[in-house]
Amino acid sequence: MLSITLIGYGKMGRMIQNMAEEHGCRVISVIDPGQPGCAETLAETELGEVCLDFSHPDGVMDNIRQVIAAGKHLVVGTTGWNKYLPEVEALVEKHKTGLLYGANFSIGMNIFSRVVRYATELCDKFPDYDVCGWEIHHNQKADSPSGTAIQLAKTIIGASGVKETPVYEKMDHRIAPDELHFASVRGGKVPGTHNILFDCETDSLELTHRARSRACFASGALQAAQWISLRKGIYTFTEMMEDLLC
Ligand SMILES: NC(=O)c1ccc[n+]([C@@H]2O[C@H](COP(=O)([O-])OP(=O)(O)OC[C@H]3O[C@@H](n4cnc5c(N)ncnc54)[C@H](OP(=O)(O)O)[C@@H]3O)[C@@H](O)[C@H]2O)c1
């Protein structure tokens, strides 16, 4: 069994704990300053072979720095820290450890993003089609747009010969042809839904990925913990999927 530490004991941390054993993992410690029975800091507890961070964008960088400095492997599911990626890459290299991160650990979303890329390439051959996207998440989500929306926008821009600039805020001007509008909605209990629309005068194609529960993310995170435990360096969840698919 792989020993793991959970950082953040909210909706995802609890789901991962419930599913750990069926994925060959044993939770040896849990860190969450706000939850009874959990350690308050990383310094005061024993860390497992792999730490999984599903905490909060405000605290995730401190957690990442401490886990890497301790020489432990790390899976980061928390979103909202991508601007620090160059620093994290340098730390992983310096401490010779392994880190895997991703905005969406659902295997279905990974397949979805491949379908979106292919659909963009096809529609791009027909100038009548325009593309846009939107996502909806529960009313407790801390960040917006979702990390997955940012990734999907990058995928579309990479596959399109027309779209160059993502716009996540509301449109206060007529959209320019090279702008890709990707909107966010927050409300209710929705675990995460992402829509991509390819639209022209005569018809409309709509692709939707709908997470049914957080179990799909937890299962992917635990598979990621097993995968990164055997590697050094920094990887995305997409790179893990590519490795598993070949
Ligand atoms: N990659 C993926 O597939 C995926 C899937 C789902 C969610 N996520 C991301 O994962 C993160 C957590 O999601 P969630 O739904 O589990 O949120 P959640 O239910 O709010 O749980 C987060 C928990 O972490 C605690 N926390 C805050 N700062 C912390 C810190 N510095 N160290 C340790 N714990 C800390 C929070 O305490 P307080 O409530 O006291 O702040 C809360 O108990 C979010 O960024 C979300 O976007 C990623």
XYZ file of C-alpha atoms and ligand atoms in Angstrom:
294
model
C 0.000 0.000 0.000
C 1.198 3.491 -0.853
C 1.177 5.809 2.176
C -0.461 9.157 1.455
C -1.119 12.470 3.219
C -4.195 14.545 2.466
C -3.782 18.346 2.527
C -7.258 19.854 2.694
C -10.053 17.802 4.239
C -13.061 19.268 2.456
C -15.285 17.691 -0.173
C -12.395 16.276 -2.222
C -10.178 15.279 0.720
C -13.024 13.230 2.236
C -13.891 11.583 -1.074
C -10.242 10.613 -1.613
C -10.056 9.145 1.885
C -13.177 7.039 1.250
C -11.751 5.654 -2.002
C -8.076 5.331 -0.986
C -7.946 1.626 -0.128
C -9.589 0.445 -3.343
C -6.757 2.244 -5.164
C -3.985 0.669 -3.061
C -3.399 3.759 -0.875
C -3.368 4.191 2.913
C -4.035 7.633 4.429
C -1.489 8.136 7.237
C -2.107 11.841 7.935
C -4.526 14.650 7.152
C -3.737 18.379 7.316
C -6.482 20.990 7.477
C -6.338 23.813 10.038
C -10.114 24.238 9.972
C -11.176 20.620 10.595
C -11.330 18.885 13.995
C -8.945 15.955 14.372
C -6.650 17.092 11.532
C -3.101 18.406 11.871
C -2.919 22.184 11.514
C 0.412 22.401 9.691
C 2.639 20.176 7.597
C 5.492 20.612 10.097
C 3.604 18.904 12.927
C 2.821 15.596 11.218
C 4.448 12.654 9.472
C 4.080 12.872 5.692
C 3.267 9.881 3.501
C 5.192 8.910 0.368
C 2.811 11.094 -1.666
C 0.852 14.171 -0.500
C -2.381 15.122 -2.255
C -3.353 18.806 -2.066
C -7.019 19.689 -2.449
C -7.070 22.796 -0.280
C -7.490 26.421 -1.321
C -5.805 28.675 -3.920
C -4.621 31.053 -1.149
C -2.623 28.405 0.743
C -1.599 25.957 -1.932
C 1.771 27.540 -2.794
C 2.961 27.370 0.826
C 1.927 23.710 0.913
C 3.715 22.960 -2.369
C 6.933 24.642 -1.179
C 6.935 22.695 2.114
C 6.161 19.287 0.605
C 8.849 19.656 -2.068
C 11.396 20.854 0.519
C 10.593 17.700 2.537
C 11.491 15.645 -0.574
C 8.013 14.090 -0.846
C 6.048 13.461 -4.017
C 2.969 15.574 -4.558
C -0.319 15.530 -6.463
C -1.860 19.018 -6.724
C -5.553 19.188 -7.540
C -6.045 22.689 -6.132
C -6.383 25.223 -8.921
C -5.516 28.925 -9.141
C -1.670 28.808 -8.777
C -0.495 28.473 -12.408
C 1.360 31.795 -12.413
C 3.842 30.199 -9.971
C 4.612 27.283 -12.299
C 8.191 28.428 -13.152
C 9.042 28.596 -9.427
C 7.519 25.147 -8.804
C 9.409 23.634 -11.751
C 12.680 24.980 -10.333
C 11.908 23.614 -6.843
C 11.018 20.145 -8.159
C 14.274 20.067 -10.134
C 16.314 21.259 -7.117
C 14.847 18.746 -4.649
C 14.664 15.855 -7.169
C 11.111 14.943 -6.313
C 7.941 14.325 -8.355
C 4.896 16.553 -8.772
C 1.771 15.935 -10.840
C -0.859 18.633 -11.264
C -4.051 19.159 -13.169
C -7.192 21.216 -13.167
C -9.386 18.188 -13.771
C -8.519 14.632 -12.756
C -11.523 13.107 -14.472
C -10.631 10.551 -17.143
C -13.866 11.511 -18.960
C -12.742 15.170 -19.074
C -9.420 14.078 -20.526
C -11.287 12.290 -23.337
C -13.617 15.314 -23.675
C -10.724 17.695 -24.199
C -9.391 15.458 -27.025
C -12.854 15.514 -28.647
C -12.981 19.332 -28.282
C -9.584 19.650 -29.962
C -10.695 17.433 -32.882
C -14.047 19.245 -33.257
C -12.209 22.597 -33.292
C -9.864 21.364 -36.033
C -12.836 20.185 -38.127
C -14.988 23.313 -37.639
C -11.946 25.481 -38.337
C -12.054 24.286 -41.951
C -15.500 25.909 -42.316
C -15.303 29.654 -41.569
C -19.051 29.916 -40.838
C -18.615 28.124 -37.517
C -17.867 30.216 -34.455
C -16.915 28.691 -31.086
C -17.499 29.696 -27.454
C -17.712 27.967 -24.073
C -19.173 28.181 -20.577
C -18.937 26.315 -17.300
C -21.044 26.007 -14.160
C -19.875 24.966 -10.677
C -21.421 24.828 -7.180
C -21.723 27.986 -5.084
C -18.790 27.060 -2.790
C -16.119 27.076 -5.506
C -13.430 29.623 -4.617
C -12.005 30.477 -8.046
C -13.383 31.516 -11.413
C -13.012 30.660 -14.265
C -12.409 27.005 -13.456
C -8.912 25.718 -14.169
C -10.577 23.284 -16.584
C -12.171 26.173 -18.504
C -8.732 27.767 -18.884
C -7.317 24.467 -20.159
C -10.199 23.976 -22.600
C -9.777 27.541 -23.882
C -6.063 26.830 -24.472
C -6.971 23.622 -26.307
C -9.413 25.476 -28.582
C -6.986 28.328 -29.265
C -4.229 25.810 -30.033
C -6.425 24.003 -32.584
C -8.078 27.078 -34.154
C -6.637 29.245 -36.882
C -8.943 32.130 -35.866
C -9.202 32.300 -32.054
C -6.240 33.821 -30.243
C -7.426 35.522 -27.053
C -9.593 34.025 -24.304
C -12.111 36.369 -22.643
C -13.473 35.118 -19.305
C -15.180 38.307 -18.115
C -18.544 39.529 -19.354
C -18.430 41.018 -22.849
C -18.645 44.799 -22.751
C -18.003 45.150 -26.484
C -18.941 43.272 -29.641
C -16.724 40.187 -29.694
C -13.768 40.350 -32.100
C -13.290 37.324 -34.387
C -10.040 36.338 -32.651
C -11.596 36.449 -29.159
C -12.878 33.258 -27.531
C -15.582 33.927 -24.968
C -15.638 31.407 -22.086
C -18.131 32.315 -19.348
C -18.481 31.070 -15.748
C -21.613 30.582 -13.648
C -21.691 29.728 -9.930
C -24.675 28.251 -8.115
C -26.290 25.230 -6.499
C -24.438 21.963 -5.964
C -23.183 21.320 -9.517
C -19.887 19.322 -9.242
C -18.703 20.760 -12.594
C -20.181 21.094 -16.100
C -18.300 22.403 -19.152
C -19.951 23.205 -22.495
C -18.413 24.032 -25.859
C -20.621 25.404 -28.629
C -19.762 25.410 -32.341
C -22.398 27.521 -34.017
C -23.266 28.842 -37.470
C -26.340 30.098 -39.316
C -27.602 26.650 -40.272
C -26.813 24.422 -37.323
C -25.183 24.047 -33.973
C -22.921 21.470 -32.337
C -22.779 21.358 -28.555
C -20.313 19.269 -26.564
C -20.906 18.830 -22.826
C -18.914 17.177 -20.069
C -20.860 16.756 -16.856
C -19.186 15.416 -13.715
C -21.805 13.352 -11.816
C -19.954 13.446 -8.518
C -16.490 14.129 -7.167
C -15.719 10.390 -7.309
C -14.321 10.795 -10.848
C -11.782 13.380 -9.606
C -10.879 11.340 -6.501
C -10.273 8.181 -8.507
C -8.037 10.094 -10.954
C -6.135 11.730 -8.069
C -5.416 8.341 -6.463
C -4.252 6.886 -9.783
C -2.048 9.978 -10.120
C -0.566 9.347 -6.630
C 0.434 5.802 -7.651
C 1.860 7.026 -10.968
C 3.922 9.933 -9.562
C 5.261 7.830 -6.661
C 7.499 6.068 -9.233
C 8.735 9.204 -11.019
C 10.764 12.380 -10.564
C 10.003 15.663 -12.318
C 6.877 17.674 -12.993
C 3.967 16.260 -15.017
C 0.417 17.183 -15.910
C -2.530 14.810 -15.541
C -2.777 14.863 -19.359
C 0.793 13.567 -19.620
C -0.051 10.737 -17.222
C -3.080 9.846 -19.353
C -0.965 9.832 -22.517
C 1.483 7.479 -20.787
C -1.331 5.157 -19.644
C -2.961 5.152 -23.097
C 0.156 4.112 -25.022
N -8.130 18.782 -10.083
C -9.368 18.323 -9.901
O -9.790 17.330 -10.526
C -10.265 18.992 -8.894
C -11.529 18.470 -8.605
C -12.309 19.108 -7.622
C -11.819 20.224 -6.953
N -10.595 20.710 -7.286
C -9.990 21.852 -6.585
O -9.537 21.374 -5.316
C -9.645 22.409 -4.337
C -10.479 21.899 -3.144
O -11.767 21.530 -3.574
P -12.882 21.027 -2.539
O -14.140 20.930 -3.341
O -12.417 19.861 -1.749
O -12.963 22.333 -1.580
P -13.466 22.428 -0.056
O -14.614 21.507 0.186
O -13.643 23.885 0.212
O -12.247 21.860 0.790
C -11.006 22.508 0.925
C -10.538 22.302 2.352
O -9.188 22.722 2.447
C -9.076 23.540 3.623
N -7.943 24.446 3.517
C -7.920 25.771 3.176
N -6.650 26.207 3.180
C -5.864 25.169 3.563
C -4.468 25.014 3.741
N -3.605 26.026 3.549
N -3.980 23.795 4.123
C -4.828 22.768 4.303
N -6.177 22.861 4.149
C -6.680 24.048 3.776
C -10.407 24.258 3.681
O -10.626 24.807 4.965
P -11.568 26.137 5.097
O -12.941 25.709 4.646
O -11.458 26.439 6.554
O -10.960 27.173 4.187
C -11.360 23.108 3.363
O -11.628 22.310 4.506
C -10.257 23.615 -5.091
O -9.207 24.454 -5.567
C -10.974 22.994 -6.276
O -11.087 23.868 -7.382
C -9.803 20.110 -8.227
